[in-house]
Tab-separated table of C-alpha atoms in Angstrom:
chain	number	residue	atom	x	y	z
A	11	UNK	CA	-60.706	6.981	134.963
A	12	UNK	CA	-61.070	8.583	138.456
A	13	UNK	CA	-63.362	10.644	140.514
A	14	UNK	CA	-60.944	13.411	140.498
A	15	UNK	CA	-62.467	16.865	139.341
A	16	UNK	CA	-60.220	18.603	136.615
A	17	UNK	CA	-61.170	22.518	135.368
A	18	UNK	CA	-58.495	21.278	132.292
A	19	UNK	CA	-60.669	21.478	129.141
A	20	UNK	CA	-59.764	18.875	126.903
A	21	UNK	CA	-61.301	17.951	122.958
A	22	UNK	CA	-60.186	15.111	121.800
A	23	UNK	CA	-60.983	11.380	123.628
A	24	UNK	CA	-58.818	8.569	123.569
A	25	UNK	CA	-59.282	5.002	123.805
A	26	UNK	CA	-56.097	2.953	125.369
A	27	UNK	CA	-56.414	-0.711	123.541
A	28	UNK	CA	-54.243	-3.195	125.194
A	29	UNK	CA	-54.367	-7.116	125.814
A	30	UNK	CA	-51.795	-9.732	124.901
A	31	UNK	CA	-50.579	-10.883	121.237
A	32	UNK	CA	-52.928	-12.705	119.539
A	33	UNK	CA	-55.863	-11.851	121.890
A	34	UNK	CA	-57.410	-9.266	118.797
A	35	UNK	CA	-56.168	-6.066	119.200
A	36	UNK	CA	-55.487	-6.004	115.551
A	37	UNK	CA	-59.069	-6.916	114.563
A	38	UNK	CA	-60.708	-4.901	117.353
A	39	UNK	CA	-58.677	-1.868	115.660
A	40	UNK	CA	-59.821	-2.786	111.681
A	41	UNK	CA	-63.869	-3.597	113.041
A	42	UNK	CA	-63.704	0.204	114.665
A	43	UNK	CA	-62.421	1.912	111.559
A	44	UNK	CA	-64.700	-0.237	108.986
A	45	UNK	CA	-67.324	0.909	111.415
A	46	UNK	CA	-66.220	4.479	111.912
A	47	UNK	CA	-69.788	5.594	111.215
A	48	UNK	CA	-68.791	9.541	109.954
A	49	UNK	CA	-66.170	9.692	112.918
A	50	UNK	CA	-62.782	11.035	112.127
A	51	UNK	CA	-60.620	8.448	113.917
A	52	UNK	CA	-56.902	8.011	114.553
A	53	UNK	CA	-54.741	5.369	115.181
A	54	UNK	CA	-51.539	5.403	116.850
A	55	UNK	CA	-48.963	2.398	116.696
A	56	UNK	CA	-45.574	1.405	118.121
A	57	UNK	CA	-45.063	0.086	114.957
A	58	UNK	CA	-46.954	-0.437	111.469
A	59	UNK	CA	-45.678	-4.129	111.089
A	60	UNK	CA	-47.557	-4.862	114.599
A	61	UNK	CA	-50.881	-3.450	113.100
A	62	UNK	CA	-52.017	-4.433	110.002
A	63	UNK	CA	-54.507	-2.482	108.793
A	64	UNK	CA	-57.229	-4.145	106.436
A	65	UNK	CA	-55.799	-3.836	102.615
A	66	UNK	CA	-59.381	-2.287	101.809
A	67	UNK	CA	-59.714	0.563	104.061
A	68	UNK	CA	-56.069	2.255	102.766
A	69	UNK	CA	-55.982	5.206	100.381
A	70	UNK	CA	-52.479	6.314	100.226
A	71	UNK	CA	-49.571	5.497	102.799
A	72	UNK	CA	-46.859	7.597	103.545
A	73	UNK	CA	-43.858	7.675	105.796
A	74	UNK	CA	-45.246	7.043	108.784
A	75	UNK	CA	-48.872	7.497	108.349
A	76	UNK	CA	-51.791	5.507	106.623
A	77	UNK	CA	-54.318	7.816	105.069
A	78	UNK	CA	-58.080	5.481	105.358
A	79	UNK	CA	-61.577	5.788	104.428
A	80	UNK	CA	-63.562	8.058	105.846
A	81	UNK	CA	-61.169	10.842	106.547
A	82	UNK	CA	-59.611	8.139	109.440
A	83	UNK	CA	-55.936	8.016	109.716
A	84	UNK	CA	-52.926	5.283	111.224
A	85	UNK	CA	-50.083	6.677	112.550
A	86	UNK	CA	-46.764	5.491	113.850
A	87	UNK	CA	-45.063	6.721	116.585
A	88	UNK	CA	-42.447	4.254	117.583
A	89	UNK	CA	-40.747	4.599	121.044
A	90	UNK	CA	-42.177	8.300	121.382
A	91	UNK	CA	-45.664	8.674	122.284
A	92	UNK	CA	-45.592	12.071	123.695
A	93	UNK	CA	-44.275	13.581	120.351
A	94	UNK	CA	-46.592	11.825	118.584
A	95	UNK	CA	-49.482	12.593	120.726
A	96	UNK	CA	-48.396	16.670	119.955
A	97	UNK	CA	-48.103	16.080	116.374
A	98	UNK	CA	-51.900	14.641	116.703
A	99	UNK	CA	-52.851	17.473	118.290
A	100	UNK	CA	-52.237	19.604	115.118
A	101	UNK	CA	-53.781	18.086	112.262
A	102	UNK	CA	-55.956	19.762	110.273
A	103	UNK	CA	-58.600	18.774	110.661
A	104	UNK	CA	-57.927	17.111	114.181
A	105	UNK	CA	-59.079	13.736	114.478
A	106	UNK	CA	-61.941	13.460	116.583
A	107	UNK	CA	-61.345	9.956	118.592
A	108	UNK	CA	-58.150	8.809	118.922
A	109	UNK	CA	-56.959	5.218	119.481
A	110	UNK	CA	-53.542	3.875	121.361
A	111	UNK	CA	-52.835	0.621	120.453
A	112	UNK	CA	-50.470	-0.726	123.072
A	113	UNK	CA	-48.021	-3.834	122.142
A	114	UNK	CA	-48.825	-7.273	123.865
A	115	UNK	CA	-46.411	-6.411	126.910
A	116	UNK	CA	-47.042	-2.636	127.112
A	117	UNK	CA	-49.440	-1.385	130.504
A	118	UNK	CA	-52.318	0.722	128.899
A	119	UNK	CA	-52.213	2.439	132.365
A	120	UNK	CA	-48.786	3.486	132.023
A	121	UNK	CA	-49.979	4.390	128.364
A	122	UNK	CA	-53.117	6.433	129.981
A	123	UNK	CA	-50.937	8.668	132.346
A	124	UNK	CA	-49.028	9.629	129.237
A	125	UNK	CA	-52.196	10.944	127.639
A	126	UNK	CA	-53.310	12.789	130.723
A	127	UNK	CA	-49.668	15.345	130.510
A	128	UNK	CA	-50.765	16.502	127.170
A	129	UNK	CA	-53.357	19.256	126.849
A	130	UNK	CA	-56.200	19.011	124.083
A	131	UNK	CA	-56.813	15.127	124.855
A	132	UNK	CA	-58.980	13.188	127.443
A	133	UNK	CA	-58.879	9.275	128.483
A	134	UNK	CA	-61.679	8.029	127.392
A	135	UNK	CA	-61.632	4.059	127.858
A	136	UNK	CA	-59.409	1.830	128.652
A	137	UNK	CA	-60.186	-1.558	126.133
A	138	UNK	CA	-58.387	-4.910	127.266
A	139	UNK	CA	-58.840	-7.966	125.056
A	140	UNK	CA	-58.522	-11.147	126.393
A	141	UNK	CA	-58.925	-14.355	124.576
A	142	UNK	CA	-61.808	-16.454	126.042
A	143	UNK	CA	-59.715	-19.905	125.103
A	144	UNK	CA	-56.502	-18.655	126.677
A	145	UNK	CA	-56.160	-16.227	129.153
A	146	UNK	CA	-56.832	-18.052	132.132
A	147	UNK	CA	-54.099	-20.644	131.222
A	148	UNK	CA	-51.693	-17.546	130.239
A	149	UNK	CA	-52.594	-15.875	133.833
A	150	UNK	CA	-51.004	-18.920	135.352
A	151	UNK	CA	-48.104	-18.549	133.538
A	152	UNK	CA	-44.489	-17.464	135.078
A	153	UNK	CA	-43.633	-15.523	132.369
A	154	UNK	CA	-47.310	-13.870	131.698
A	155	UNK	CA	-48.824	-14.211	134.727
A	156	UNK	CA	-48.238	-10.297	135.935
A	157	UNK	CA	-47.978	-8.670	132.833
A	158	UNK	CA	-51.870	-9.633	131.819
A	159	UNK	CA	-52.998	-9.375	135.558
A	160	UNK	CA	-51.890	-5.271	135.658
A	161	UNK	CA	-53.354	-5.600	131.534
A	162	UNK	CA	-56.582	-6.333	132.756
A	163	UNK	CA	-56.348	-4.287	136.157
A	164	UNK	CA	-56.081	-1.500	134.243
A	165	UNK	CA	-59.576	-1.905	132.082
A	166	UNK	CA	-62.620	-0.024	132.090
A	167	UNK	CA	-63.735	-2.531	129.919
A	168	UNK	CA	-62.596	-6.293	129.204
A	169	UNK	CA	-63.570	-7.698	125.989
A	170	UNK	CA	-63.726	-11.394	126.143
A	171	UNK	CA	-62.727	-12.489	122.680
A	172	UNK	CA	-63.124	-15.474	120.646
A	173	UNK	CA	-65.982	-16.725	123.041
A	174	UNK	CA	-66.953	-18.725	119.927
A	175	UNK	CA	-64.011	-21.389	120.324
A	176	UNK	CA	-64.518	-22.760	123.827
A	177	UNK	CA	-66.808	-25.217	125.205
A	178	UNK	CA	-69.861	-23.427	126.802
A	179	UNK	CA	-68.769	-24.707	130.439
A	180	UNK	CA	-64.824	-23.092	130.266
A	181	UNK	CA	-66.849	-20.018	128.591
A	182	UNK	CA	-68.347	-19.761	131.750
A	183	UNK	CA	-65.976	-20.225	133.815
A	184	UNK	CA	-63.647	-17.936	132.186
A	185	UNK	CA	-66.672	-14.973	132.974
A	186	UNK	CA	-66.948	-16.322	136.393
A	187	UNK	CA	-63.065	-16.106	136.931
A	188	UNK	CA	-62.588	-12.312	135.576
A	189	UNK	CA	-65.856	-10.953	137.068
A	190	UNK	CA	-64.171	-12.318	140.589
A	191	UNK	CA	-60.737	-10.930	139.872
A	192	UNK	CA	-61.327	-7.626	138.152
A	193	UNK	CA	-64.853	-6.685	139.539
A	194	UNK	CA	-64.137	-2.858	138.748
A	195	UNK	CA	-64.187	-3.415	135.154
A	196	UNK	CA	-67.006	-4.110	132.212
A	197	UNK	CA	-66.851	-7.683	130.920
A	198	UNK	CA	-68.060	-7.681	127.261
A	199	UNK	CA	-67.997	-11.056	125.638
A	200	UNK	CA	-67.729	-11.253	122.063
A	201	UNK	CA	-66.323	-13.441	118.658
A	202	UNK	CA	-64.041	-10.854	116.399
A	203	UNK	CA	-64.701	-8.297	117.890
A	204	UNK	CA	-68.608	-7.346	117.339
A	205	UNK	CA	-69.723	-4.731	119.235
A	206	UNK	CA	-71.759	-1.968	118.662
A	207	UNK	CA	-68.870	1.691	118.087
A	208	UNK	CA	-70.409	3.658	120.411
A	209	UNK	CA	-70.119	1.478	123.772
A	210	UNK	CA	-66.659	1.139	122.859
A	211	UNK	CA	-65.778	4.663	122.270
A	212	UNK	CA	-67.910	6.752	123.489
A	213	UNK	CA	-72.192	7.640	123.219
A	214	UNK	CA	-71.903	10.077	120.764
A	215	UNK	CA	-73.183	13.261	123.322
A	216	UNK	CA	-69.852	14.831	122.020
A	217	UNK	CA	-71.136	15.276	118.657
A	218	UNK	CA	-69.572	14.393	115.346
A	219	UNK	CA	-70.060	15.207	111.454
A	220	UNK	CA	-72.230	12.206	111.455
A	221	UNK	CA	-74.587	13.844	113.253
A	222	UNK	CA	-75.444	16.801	115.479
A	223	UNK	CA	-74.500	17.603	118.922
A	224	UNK	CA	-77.566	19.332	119.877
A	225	UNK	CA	-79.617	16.770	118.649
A	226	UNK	CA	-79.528	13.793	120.882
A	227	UNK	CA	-81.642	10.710	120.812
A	228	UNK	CA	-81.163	6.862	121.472
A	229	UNK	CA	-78.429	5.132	119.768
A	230	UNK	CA	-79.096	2.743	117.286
A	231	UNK	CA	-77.083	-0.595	117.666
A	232	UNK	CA	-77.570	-1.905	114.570
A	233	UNK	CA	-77.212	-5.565	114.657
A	234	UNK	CA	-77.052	-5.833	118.357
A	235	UNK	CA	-80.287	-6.284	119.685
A	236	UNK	CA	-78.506	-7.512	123.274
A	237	UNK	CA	-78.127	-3.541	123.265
A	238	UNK	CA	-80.314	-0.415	124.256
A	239	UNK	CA	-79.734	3.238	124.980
A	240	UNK	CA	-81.603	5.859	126.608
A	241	UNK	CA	-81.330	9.851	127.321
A	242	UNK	CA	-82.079	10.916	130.975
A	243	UNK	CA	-83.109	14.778	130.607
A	244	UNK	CA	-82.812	17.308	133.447
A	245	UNK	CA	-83.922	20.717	133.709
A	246	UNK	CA	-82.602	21.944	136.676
A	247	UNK	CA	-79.122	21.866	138.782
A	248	UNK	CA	-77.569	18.581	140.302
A	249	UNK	CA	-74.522	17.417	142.298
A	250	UNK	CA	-72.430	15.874	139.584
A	251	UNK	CA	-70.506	13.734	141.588
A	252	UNK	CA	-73.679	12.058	143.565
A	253	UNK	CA	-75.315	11.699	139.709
A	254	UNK	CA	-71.735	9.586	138.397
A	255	UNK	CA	-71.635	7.675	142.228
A	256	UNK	CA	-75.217	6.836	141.046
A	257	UNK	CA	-74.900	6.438	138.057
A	258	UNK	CA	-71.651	3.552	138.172
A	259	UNK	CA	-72.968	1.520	141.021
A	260	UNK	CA	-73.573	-1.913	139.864
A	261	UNK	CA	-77.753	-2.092	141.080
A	262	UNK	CA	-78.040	0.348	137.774
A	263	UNK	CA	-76.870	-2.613	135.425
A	264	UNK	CA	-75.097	0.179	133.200
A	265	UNK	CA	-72.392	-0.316	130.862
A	266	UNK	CA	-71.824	3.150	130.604
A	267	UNK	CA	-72.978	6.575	130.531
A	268	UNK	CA	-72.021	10.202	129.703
A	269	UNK	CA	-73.371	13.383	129.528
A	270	UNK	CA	-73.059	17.129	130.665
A	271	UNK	CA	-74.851	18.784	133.735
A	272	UNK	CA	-75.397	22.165	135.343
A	273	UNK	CA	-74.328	22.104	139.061
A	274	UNK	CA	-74.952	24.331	141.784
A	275	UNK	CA	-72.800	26.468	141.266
A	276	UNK	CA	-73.963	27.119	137.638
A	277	UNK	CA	-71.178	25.481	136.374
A	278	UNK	CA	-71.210	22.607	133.597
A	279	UNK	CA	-70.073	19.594	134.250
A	280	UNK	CA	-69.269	16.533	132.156
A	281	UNK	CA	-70.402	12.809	134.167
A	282	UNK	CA	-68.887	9.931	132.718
A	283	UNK	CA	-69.368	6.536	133.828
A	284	UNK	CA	-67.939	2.923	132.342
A	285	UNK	CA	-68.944	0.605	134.551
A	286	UNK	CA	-68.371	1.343	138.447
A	287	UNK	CA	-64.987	3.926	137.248
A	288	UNK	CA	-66.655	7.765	136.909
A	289	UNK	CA	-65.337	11.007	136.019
A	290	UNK	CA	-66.717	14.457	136.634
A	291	UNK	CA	-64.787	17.684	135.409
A	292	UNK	CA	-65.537	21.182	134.272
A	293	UNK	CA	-66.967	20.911	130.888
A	294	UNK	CA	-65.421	22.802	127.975
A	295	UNK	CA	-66.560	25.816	127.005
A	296	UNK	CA	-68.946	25.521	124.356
A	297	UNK	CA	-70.350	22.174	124.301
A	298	UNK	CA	-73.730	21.129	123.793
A	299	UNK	CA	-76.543	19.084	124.834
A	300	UNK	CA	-76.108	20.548	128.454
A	301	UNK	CA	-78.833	18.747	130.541
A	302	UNK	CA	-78.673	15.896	128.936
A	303	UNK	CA	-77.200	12.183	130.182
A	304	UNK	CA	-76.836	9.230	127.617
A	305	UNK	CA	-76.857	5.521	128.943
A	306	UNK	CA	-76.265	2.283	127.668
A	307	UNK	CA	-77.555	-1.019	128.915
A	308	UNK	CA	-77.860	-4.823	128.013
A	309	UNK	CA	-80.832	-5.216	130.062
A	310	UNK	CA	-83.348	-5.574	127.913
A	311	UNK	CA	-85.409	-5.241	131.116
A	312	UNK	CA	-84.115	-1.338	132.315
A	313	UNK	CA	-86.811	0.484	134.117
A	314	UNK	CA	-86.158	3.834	132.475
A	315	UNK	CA	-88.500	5.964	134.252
A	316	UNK	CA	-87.154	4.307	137.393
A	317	UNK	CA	-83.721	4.824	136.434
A	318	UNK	CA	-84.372	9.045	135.865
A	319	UNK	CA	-86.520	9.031	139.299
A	320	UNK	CA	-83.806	7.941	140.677
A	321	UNK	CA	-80.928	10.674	138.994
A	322	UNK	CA	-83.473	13.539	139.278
A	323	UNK	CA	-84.129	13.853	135.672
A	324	UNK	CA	-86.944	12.518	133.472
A	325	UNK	CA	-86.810	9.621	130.605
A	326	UNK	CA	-86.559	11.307	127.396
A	327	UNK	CA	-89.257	9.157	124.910
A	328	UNK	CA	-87.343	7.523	121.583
């Protein structure tokens, strides 16, 4: 994710998911389509044999592609993702997140770029797992060492996985360790994988047949209570780059936010932020809840009405 402006409209997100093997890719993937919460999502693999997808979600398989519940779908592309990415691009009806599942030595940045030459699609977030028993052993490692250091460079967010196993002192040094060595990213500790759908893929502003775009309230993280959202409202024109620069430095304690804004020049403009990586680009034409900024927090403590005195907008009551 960069600061870069872009007047390339693009409607469908994608979420990179990369980390070494065994570090829960494969159970990250399975939790977000059991989860899907009326989301059409896709899956793309190198390879179905690398991603097994939970007996109980499958309808029908094909040649290459895993039909799910929920109108979801798995699909593999071996070697070529670009093809792949085009075929995506014409279902019917299009998916409306899609997620890259990158093998244990692929570079989800290298996989990112790719995504970025293909109209219709946008980078969402780039996921690394790491496991919370192994990686700092497997960073030291001759054979590992760079591989999982560009993996995690690469993240918008880290999830720390299997934080369940360790003792509580490596736990935290593990946390201490990768908030040292990859400061721009999110760390997100967590055991198989539990976190609420939309901090991983997105806040929802985009609208899907779950719910209605021009309708939007705080997110409900059902069974995580370590999470809150809230909707920033404004009713007049702002600089959308000084709102993300705001909005992703680290006083803020956001996790992320995103959200569409009228600038000066009358233009609307979509703000994303994960962490301290923003975005800003002309919106697409069409697209609602214009004025509007969804964040997400784990401090329990967030002064809201401080937080939208500080963007120019007002705190939107749940």
């Amino acid at each position: 994710m960069s600061s870069d402006m872009s007047v390339q409209p693009s409607t469908i997100p994608v979420t990179v998911i990369g980390g070494y093997l065994g570090a829960g890719k494969t159970t990250l993937v399975n939790q977000l389509l059991r989860h899907a919460d009326g989301r059409r999502l896709a899956v793309l693999v190198n390879d179905f044999g690398d991603l097994p997808i939970d007996a109980d979600l499958i309808e029908s398989e094909e040649e290459n592609i895993i039909n799910i519940a929920g109108g979801c779908v798995c699909c593999s592309f071996g070697s070529d993702l670009i093809a792949a990415l085009k075929t995506m691009r014409d279902f019917d009806p299009q998916p409306e997140h899609l997620l890259i599942e990158a093998s244990g030595v692929s570079l989800p940045g290298s996989i990112a770029e790719s995504v970025t030459l293909i109209a219709d699609f946008e980078l969402d977030t780039i996921i690394v797992l790491a496991d919370a028993e192994t990686v700092r052993q497997r960073s030291r490692e001759t054979y590992f060492a760079d591989t999982i250091s560009r993996q995690l460079s690469s993240a918008d967010l880290i999830l720390l996985n299997k934080c369940d196993l360790p003792t509580a002192e490596a736990l935290a040094e593990t946390q201490a360790w990768l908030k040292s060595e990859f400061q721009d990213a999110v760390l997100l500790p967590t055991s198989r994988c539990e976190l609420p759908l939309s901090l991983l893929i997105g806040n929802g502003t985009s609208g899907h047949k779950g719910g209605n775009q021009n309708d939007v309230g705080e997110i409900q993280f059902n069974g995580h209570p370590a999470y809150r959202s809230a909707v920033i409202e404004f009713d007049r024109a702002v600089d959308p780059s000084k709102l993300a620069h705001i909005l992703a430095h680290q006083d803020t304690g956001l996790l992320r936010s995103k959200g569409h804004v009228v600038g000066a020049d009358s233009e609307v403009y979509t703000v994303q932020t994960v962490g301290r990586k923003l975005e800003v680009r002309k919106s697409r034409t069409g697209v609602g809840n214009i004025g509007k900024m969804v964040v997400i927090t784990n401090r329990l403590d967030l002064d809201e009405d401080g937080l939208a005195a500080a963007l120019g907008g007002r705190n939107m009551p749940g």
